[in-house]
PDB file of C-alpha atoms in Angstrom:
ATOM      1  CA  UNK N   1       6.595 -11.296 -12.211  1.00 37.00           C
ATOM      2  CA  UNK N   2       4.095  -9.476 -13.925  1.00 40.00           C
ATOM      3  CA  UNK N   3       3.129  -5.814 -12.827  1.00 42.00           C
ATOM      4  CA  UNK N   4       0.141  -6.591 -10.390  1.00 42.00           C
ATOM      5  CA  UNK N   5       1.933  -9.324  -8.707  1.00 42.00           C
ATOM      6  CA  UNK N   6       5.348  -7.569  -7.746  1.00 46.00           C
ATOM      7  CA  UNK N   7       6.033  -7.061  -4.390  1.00 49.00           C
ATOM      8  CA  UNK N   8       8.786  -4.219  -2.902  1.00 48.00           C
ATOM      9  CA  UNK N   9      10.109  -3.976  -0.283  1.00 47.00           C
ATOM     10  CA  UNK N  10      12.878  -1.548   1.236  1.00 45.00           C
ATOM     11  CA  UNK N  11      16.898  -3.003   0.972  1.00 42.00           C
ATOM     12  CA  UNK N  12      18.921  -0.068   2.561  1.00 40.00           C
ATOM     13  CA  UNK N  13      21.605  -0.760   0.434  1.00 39.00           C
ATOM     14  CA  UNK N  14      19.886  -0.510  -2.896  1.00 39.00           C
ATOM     15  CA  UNK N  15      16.803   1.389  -2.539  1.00 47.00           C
ATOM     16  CA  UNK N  16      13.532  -0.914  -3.155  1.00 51.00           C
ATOM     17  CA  UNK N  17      13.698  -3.551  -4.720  1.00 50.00           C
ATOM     18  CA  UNK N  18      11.558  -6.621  -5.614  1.00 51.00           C
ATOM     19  CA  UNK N  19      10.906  -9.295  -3.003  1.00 60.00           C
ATOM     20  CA  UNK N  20       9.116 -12.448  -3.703  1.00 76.00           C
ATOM     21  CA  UNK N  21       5.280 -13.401  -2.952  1.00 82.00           C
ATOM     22  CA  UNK N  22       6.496 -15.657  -0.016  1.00 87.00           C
ATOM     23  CA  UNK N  23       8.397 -13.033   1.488  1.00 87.00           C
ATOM     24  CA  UNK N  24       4.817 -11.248   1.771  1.00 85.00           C
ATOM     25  CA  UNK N  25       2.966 -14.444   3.184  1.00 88.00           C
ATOM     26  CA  UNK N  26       5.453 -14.896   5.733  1.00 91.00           C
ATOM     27  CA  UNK N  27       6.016 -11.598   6.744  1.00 89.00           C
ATOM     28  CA  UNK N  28       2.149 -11.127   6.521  1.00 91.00           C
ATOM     29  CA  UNK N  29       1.729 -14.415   8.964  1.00 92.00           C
ATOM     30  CA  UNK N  30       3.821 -13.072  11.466  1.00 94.00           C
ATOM     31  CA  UNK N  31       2.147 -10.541  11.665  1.00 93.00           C
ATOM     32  CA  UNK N  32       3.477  -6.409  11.220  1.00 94.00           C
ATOM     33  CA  UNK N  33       3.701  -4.323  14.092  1.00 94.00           C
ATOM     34  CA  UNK N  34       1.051  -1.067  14.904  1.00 95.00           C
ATOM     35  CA  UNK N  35       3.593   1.082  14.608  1.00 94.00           C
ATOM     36  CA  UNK N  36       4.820   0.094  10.872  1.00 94.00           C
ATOM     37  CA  UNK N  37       1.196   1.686  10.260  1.00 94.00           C
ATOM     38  CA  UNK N  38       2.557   4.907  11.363  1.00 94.00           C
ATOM     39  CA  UNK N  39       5.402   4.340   9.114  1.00 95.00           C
ATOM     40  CA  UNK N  40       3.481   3.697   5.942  1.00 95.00           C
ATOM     41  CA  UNK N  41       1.150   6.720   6.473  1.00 95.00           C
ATOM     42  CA  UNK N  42       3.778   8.990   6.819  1.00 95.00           C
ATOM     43  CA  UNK N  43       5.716   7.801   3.249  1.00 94.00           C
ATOM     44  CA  UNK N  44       2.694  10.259   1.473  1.00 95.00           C
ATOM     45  CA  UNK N  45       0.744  11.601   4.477  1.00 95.00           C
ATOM     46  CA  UNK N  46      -2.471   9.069   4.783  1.00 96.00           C
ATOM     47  CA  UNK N  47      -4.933   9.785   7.382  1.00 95.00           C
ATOM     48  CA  UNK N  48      -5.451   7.358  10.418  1.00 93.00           C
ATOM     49  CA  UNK N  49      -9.425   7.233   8.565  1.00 96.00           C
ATOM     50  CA  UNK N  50      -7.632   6.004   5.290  1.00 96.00           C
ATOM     51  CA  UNK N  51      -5.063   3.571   6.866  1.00 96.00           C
ATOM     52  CA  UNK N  52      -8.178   2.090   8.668  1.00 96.00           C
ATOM     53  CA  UNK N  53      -9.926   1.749   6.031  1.00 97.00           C
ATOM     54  CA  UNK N  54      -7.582  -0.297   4.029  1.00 97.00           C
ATOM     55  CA  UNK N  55      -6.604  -2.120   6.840  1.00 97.00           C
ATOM     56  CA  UNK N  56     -10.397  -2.712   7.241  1.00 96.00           C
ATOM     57  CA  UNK N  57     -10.997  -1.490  10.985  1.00 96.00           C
ATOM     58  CA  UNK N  58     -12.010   1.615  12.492  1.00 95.00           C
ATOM     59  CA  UNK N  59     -10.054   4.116  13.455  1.00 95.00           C
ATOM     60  CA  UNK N  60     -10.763   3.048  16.483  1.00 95.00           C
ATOM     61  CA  UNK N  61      -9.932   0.117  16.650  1.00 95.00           C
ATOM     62  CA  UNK N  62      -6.685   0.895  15.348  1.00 94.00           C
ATOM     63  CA  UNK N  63      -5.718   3.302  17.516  1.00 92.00           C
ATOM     64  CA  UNK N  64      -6.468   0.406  20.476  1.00 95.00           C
ATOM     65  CA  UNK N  65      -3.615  -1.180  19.585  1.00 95.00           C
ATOM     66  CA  UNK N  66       0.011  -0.981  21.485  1.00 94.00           C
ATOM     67  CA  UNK N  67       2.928   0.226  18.838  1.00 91.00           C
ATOM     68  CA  UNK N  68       4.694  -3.085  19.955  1.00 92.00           C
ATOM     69  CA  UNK N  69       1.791  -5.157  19.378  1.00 95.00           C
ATOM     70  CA  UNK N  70       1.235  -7.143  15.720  1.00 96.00           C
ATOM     71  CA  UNK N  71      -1.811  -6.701  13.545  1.00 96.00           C
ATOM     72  CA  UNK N  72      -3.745  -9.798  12.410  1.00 95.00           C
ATOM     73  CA  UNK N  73      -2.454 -11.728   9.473  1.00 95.00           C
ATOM     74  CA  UNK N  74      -5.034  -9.822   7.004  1.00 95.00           C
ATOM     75  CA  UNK N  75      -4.121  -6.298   8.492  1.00 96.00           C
ATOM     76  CA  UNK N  76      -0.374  -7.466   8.474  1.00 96.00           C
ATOM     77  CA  UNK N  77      -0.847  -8.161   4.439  1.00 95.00           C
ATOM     78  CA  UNK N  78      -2.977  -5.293   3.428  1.00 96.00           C
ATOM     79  CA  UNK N  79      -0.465  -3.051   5.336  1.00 96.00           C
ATOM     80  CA  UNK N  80       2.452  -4.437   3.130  1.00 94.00           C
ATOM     81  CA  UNK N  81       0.679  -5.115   0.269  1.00 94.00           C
ATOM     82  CA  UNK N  82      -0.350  -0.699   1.000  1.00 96.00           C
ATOM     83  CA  UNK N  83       3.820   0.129   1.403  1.00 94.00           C
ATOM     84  CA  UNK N  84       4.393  -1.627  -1.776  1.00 93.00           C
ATOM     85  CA  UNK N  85       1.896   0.128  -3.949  1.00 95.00           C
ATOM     86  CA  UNK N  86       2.879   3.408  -2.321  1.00 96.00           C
ATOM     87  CA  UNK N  87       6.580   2.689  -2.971  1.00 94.00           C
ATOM     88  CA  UNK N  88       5.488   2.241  -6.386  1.00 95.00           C
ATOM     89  CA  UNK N  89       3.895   5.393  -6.718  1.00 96.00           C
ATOM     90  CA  UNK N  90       6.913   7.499  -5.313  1.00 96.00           C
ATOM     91  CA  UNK N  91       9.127   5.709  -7.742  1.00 95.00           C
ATOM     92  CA  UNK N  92       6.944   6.701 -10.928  1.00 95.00           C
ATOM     93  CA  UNK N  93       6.127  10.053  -9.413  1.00 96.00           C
ATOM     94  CA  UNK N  94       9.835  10.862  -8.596  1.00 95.00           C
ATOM     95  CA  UNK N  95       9.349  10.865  -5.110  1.00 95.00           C
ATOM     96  CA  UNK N  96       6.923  13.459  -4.919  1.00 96.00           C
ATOM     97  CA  UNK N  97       5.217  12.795  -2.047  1.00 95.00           C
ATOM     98  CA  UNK N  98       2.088  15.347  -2.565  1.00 96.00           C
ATOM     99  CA  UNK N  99       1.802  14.182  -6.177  1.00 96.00           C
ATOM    100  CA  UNK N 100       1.028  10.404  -4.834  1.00 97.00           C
ATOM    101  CA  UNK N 101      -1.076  11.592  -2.104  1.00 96.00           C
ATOM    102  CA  UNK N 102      -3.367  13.504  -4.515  1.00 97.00           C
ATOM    103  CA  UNK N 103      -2.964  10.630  -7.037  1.00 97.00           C
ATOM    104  CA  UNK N 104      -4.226   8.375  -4.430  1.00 97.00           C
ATOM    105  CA  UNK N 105      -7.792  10.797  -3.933  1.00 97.00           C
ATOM    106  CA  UNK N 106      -8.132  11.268  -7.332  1.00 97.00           C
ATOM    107  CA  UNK N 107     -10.876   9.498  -9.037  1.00 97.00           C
ATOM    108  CA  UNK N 108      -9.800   7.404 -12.289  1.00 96.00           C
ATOM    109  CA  UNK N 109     -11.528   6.163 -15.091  1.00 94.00           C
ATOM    110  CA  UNK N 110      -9.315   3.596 -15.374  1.00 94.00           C
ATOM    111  CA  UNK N 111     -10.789   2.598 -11.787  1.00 96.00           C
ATOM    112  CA  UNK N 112     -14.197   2.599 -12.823  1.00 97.00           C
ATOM    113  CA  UNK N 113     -14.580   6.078 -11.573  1.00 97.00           C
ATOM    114  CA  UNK N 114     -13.199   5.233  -8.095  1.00 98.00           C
ATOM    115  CA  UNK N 115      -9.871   6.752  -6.479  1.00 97.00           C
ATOM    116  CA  UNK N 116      -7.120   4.323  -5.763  1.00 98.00           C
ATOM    117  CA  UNK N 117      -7.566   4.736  -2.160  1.00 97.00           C
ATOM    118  CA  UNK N 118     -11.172   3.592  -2.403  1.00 97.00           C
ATOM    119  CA  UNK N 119     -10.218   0.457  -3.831  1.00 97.00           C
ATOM    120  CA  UNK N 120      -7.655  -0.573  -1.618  1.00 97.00           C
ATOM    121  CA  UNK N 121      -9.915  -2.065   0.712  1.00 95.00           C
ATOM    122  CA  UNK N 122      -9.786  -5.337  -1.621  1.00 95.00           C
ATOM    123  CA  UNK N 123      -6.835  -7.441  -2.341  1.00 94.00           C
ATOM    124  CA  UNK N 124      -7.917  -7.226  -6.274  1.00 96.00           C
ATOM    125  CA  UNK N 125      -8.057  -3.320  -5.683  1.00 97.00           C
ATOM    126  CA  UNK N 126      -4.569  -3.023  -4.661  1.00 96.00           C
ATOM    127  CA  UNK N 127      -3.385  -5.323  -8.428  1.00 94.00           C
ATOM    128  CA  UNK N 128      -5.727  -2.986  -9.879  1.00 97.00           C
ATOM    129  CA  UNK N 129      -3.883   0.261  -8.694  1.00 97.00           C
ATOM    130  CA  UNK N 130      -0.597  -1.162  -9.209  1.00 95.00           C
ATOM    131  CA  UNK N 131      -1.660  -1.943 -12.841  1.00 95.00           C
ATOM    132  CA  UNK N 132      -2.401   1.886 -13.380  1.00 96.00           C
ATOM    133  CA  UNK N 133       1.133   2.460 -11.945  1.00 96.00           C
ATOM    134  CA  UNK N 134       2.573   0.420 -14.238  1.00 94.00           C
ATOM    135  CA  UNK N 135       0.981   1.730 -17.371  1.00 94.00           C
ATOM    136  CA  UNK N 136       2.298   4.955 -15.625  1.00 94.00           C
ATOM    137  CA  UNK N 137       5.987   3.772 -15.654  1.00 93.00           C
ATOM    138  CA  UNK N 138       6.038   2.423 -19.349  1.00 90.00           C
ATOM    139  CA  UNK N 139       4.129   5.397 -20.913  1.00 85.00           C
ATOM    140  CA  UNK N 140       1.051   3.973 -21.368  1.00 75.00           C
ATOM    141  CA  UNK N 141      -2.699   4.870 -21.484  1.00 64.00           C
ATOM    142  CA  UNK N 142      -3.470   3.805 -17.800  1.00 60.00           C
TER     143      UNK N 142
END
């Protein structure tokens, strides 16, 4: 799979590993639970503004739905499509949680001047950021 297209995914017995595009489009049709939200923002410490925003609601919104309740199909993706760029990140920033969060703010020129957080309210945005990460891992200009 090339860069932009791979997809993690947490395996407790190996750390994360790579899981395949349907895996994604099912999971993302069933739909992910509010509370996985939670989850995700806590791997580097994301606002409820910023997981809203990528999610594309309002805070509001989001905070209107039950923990046990599922997020729409598009939320559902977006969310998992967010974990696997931010599991990304804390594998080529060794884990270093405050490093990815201030990664994430950081405006790139590689981004046309736009953090990766800004562009993660497109599906293109989030192959864009993952692109960056993988110039990251293999040494590259990114």
């Amino acid at each position: 799979m090339p860069a932009s297209a791979r997809v993690f995914h947490k395996d407790t017995s190996s750390g994360t590993r790579p899981a395949s595009h349907f895996t994604l489009i099912r999971n993302s049709r069933e739909g992910v639970s509010r509370a996985t939200a939670d989850e995700v923002s806590d791997l580097v410490g994301l606002t409820d503004n910023e997981i809203a925003y990528i999610l594309g609601m309002t805070p509001r919104n989001l905070h209107r739905i039950q923990a046990d309740k599922k997020l729409s199909t598009d939320a559902s993706e977006r969310l998992l499509l967010l974990r696997n760029v931010l599991n990304h990140a804390l594998d080529t920033f060794e884990g270093k949680s405050n490093t990815v969060k201030n990664w994430l703010r950081t405006p790139l020129s590689e981004l046309d001047d736009q953090s990766p957080l800004q562009l993660m309210d497109t599906i293109t945005g989030f192959g864009l950021v993952d692109d960056v990460l993988a110039r990251l891992d293999y040494g590259l200009p990114a």
